[in-house]
PDB file of C-alpha atoms in Angstrom:
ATOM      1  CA  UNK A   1       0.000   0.000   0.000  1.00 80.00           C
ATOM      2  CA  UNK A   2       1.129   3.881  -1.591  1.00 86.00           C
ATOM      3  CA  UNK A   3       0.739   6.131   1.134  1.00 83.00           C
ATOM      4  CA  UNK A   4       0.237   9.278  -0.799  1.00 87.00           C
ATOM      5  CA  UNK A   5      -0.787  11.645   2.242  1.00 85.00           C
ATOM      6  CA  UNK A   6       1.832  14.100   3.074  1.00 89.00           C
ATOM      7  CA  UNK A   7       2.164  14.987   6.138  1.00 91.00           C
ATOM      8  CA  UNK A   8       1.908  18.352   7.462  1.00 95.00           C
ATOM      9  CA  UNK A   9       3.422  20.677   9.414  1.00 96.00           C
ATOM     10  CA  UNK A  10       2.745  21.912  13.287  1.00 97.00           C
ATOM     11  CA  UNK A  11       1.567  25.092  11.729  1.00 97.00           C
ATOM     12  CA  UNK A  12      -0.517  23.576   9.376  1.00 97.00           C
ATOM     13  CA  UNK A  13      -2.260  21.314  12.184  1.00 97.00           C
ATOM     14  CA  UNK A  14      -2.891  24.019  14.242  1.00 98.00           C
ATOM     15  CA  UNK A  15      -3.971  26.171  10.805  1.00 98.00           C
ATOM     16  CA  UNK A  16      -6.203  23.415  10.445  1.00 97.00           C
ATOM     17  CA  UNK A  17      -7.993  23.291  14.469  1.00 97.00           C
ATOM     18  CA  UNK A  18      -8.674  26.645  13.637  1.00 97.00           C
ATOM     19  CA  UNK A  19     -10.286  26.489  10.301  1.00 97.00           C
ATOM     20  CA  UNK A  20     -12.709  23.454  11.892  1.00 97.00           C
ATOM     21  CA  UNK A  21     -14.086  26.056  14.686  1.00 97.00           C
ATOM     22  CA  UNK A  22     -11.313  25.307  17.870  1.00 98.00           C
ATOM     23  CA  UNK A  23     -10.562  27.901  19.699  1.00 98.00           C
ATOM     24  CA  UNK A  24      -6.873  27.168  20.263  1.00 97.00           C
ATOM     25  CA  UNK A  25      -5.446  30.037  22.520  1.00 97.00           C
ATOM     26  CA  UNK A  26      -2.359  30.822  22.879  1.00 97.00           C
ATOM     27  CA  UNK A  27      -0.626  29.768  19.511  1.00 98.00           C
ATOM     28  CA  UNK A  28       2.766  28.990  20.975  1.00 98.00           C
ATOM     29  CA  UNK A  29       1.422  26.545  23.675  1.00 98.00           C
ATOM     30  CA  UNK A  30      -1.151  25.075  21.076  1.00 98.00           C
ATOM     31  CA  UNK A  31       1.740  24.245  18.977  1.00 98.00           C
ATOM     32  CA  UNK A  32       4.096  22.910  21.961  1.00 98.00           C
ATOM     33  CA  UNK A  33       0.854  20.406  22.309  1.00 98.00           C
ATOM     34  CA  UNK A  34       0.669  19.638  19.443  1.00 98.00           C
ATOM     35  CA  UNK A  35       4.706  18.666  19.342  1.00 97.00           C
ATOM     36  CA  UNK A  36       4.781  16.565  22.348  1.00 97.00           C
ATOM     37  CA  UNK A  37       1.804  15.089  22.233  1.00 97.00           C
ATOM     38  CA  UNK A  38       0.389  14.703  19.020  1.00 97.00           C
ATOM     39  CA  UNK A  39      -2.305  15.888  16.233  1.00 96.00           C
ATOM     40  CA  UNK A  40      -3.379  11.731  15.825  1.00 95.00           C
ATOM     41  CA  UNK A  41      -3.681  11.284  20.060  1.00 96.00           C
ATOM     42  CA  UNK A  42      -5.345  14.508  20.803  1.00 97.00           C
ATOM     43  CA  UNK A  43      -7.936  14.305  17.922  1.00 95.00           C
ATOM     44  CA  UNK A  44      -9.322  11.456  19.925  1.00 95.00           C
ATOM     45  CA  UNK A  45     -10.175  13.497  22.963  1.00 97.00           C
ATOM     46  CA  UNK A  46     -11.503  16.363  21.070  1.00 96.00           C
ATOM     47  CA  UNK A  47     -14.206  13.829  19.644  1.00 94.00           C
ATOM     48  CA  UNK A  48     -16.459  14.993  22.134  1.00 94.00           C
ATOM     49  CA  UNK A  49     -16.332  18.391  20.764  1.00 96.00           C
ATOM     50  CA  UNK A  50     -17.448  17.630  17.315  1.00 95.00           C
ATOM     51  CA  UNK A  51     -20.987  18.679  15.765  1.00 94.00           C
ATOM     52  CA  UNK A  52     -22.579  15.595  14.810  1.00 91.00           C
ATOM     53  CA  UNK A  53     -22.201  14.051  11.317  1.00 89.00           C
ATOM     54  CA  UNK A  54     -24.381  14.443   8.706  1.00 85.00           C
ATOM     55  CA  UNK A  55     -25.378  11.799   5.879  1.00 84.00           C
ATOM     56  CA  UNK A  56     -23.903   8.494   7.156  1.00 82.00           C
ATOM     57  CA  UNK A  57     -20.056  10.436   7.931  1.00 86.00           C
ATOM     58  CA  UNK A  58     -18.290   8.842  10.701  1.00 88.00           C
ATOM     59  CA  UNK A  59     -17.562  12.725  11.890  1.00 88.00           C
ATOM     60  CA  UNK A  60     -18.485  16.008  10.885  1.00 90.00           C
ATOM     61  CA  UNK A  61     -14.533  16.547  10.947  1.00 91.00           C
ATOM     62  CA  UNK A  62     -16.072  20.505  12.530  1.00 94.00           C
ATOM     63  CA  UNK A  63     -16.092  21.613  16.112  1.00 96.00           C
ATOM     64  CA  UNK A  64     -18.840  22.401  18.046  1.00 96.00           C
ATOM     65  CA  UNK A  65     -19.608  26.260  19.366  1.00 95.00           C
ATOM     66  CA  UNK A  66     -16.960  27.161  21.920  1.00 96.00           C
ATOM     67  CA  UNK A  67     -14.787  24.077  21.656  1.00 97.00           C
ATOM     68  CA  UNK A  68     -11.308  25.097  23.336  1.00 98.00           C
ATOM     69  CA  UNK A  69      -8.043  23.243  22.973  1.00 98.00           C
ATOM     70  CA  UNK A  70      -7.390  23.484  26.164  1.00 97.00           C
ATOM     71  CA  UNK A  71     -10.889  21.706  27.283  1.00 98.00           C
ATOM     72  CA  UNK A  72      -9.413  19.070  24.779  1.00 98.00           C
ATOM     73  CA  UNK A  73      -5.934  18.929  26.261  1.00 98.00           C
ATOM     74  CA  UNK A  74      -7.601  18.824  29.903  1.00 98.00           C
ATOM     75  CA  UNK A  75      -9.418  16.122  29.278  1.00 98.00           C
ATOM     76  CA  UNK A  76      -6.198  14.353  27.857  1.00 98.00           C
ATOM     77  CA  UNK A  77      -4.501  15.045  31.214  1.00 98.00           C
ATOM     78  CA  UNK A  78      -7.098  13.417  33.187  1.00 98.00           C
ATOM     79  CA  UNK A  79      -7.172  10.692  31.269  1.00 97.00           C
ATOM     80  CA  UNK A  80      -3.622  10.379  31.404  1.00 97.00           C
ATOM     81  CA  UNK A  81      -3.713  10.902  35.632  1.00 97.00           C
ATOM     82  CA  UNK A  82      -6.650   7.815  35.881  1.00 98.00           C
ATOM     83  CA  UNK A  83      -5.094   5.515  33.883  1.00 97.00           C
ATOM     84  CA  UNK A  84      -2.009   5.799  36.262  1.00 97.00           C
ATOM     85  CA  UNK A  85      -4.175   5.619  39.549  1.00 97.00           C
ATOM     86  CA  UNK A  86      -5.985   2.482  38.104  1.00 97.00           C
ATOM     87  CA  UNK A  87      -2.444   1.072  36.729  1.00 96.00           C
ATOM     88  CA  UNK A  88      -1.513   1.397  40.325  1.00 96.00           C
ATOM     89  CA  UNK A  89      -4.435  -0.421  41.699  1.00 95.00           C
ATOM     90  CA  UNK A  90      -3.977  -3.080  39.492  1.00 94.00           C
ATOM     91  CA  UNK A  91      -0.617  -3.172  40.225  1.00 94.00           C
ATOM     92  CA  UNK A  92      -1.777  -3.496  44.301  1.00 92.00           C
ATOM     93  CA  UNK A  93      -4.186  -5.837  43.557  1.00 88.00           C
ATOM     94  CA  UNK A  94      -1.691  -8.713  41.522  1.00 86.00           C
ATOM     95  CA  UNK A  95       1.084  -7.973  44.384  1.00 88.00           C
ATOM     96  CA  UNK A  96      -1.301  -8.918  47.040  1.00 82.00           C
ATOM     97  CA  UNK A  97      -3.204 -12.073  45.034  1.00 78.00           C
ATOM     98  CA  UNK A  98       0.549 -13.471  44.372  1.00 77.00           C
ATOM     99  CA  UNK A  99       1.515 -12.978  47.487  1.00 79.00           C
ATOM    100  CA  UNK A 100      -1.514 -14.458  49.553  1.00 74.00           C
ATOM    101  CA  UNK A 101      -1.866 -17.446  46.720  1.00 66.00           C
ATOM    102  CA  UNK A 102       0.669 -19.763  48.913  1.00 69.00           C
ATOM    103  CA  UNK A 103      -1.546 -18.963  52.218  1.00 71.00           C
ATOM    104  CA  UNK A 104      -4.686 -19.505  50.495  1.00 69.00           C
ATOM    105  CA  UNK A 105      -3.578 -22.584  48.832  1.00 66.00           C
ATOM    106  CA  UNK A 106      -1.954 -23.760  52.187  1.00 67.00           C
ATOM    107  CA  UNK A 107      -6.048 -22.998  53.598  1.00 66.00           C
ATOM    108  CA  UNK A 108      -7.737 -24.666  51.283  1.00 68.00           C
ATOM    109  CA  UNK A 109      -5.293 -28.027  50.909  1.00 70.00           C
ATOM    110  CA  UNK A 110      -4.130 -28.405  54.648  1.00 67.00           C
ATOM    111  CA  UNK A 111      -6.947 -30.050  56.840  1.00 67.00           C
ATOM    112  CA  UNK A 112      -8.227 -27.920  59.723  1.00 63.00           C
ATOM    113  CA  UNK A 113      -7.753 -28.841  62.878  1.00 62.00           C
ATOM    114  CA  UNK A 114     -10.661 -30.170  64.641  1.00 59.00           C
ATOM    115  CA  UNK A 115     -10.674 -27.562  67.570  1.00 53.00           C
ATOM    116  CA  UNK A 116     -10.951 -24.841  64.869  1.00 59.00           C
ATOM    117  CA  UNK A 117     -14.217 -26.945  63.746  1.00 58.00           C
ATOM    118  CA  UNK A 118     -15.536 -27.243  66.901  1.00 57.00           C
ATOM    119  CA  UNK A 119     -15.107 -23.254  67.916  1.00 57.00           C
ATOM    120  CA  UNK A 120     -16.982 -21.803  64.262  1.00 56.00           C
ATOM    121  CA  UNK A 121     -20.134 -24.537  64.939  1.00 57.00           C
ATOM    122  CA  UNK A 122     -20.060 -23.244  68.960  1.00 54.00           C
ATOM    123  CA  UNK A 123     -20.527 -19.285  67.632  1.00 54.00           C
TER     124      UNK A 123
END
């Protein structure tokens, strides 16, 4: 497959947020976005801000009345900041499971002693 896209320039990107109705700001920390993060990754969190498409479209490729990039880049920040807390629960959650697998496997496989019996069917 001929890719025959060219790609374009920070400038142009940002030329191009504007022409679709985004109200980018400050054009020097639009573009510094833009750099270090991406056109392709932030166009998924500006989704949101889209008018709906018409005619079958998958978008309308045109933002909606007071779409800002820095809602956009917002929104990319707290995504970034919960995928890290739940990455770290995860994380919490495996330690603990391999950690407590021996004991648990000890519980289940190891008969109980009878006194232990005898105290649970007393209470």
């Amino acid at each position: 497959m001929k890719f025959t896209k060219t790609p374009s320039s920070i400038e142009q990107q940002l030329q191009l947020l504007i022409q679709r109705g985004m109200d980018v700001g400050d054009h020097d920390t639009a573009k510094k976005w833009l750099e270090t993060v991406g056109y392709y990754r932030l166009s998924a969190y500006w989704l949101p801000f889209e008018k709906p498409p018409a005619n079958g479209n998958a978008r309308s490729k045109v933002f909606e009345s007071g779409a800002t990039l820095s809602a956009v880049t917002d929104l990319y920040v707290f995504d970034r900041r919960l995928r890290v807390l739940v990455l770290e629960a995860i994380e919490r959650v495996e330690v603990h499971v391999n950690s407590a697998g021996p004991t648990i496997w000890h519980m289940l496989t190891v008969p109980m002693p009878i006194w232990i019996t005898a105290c649970s069917l007393a209470f």
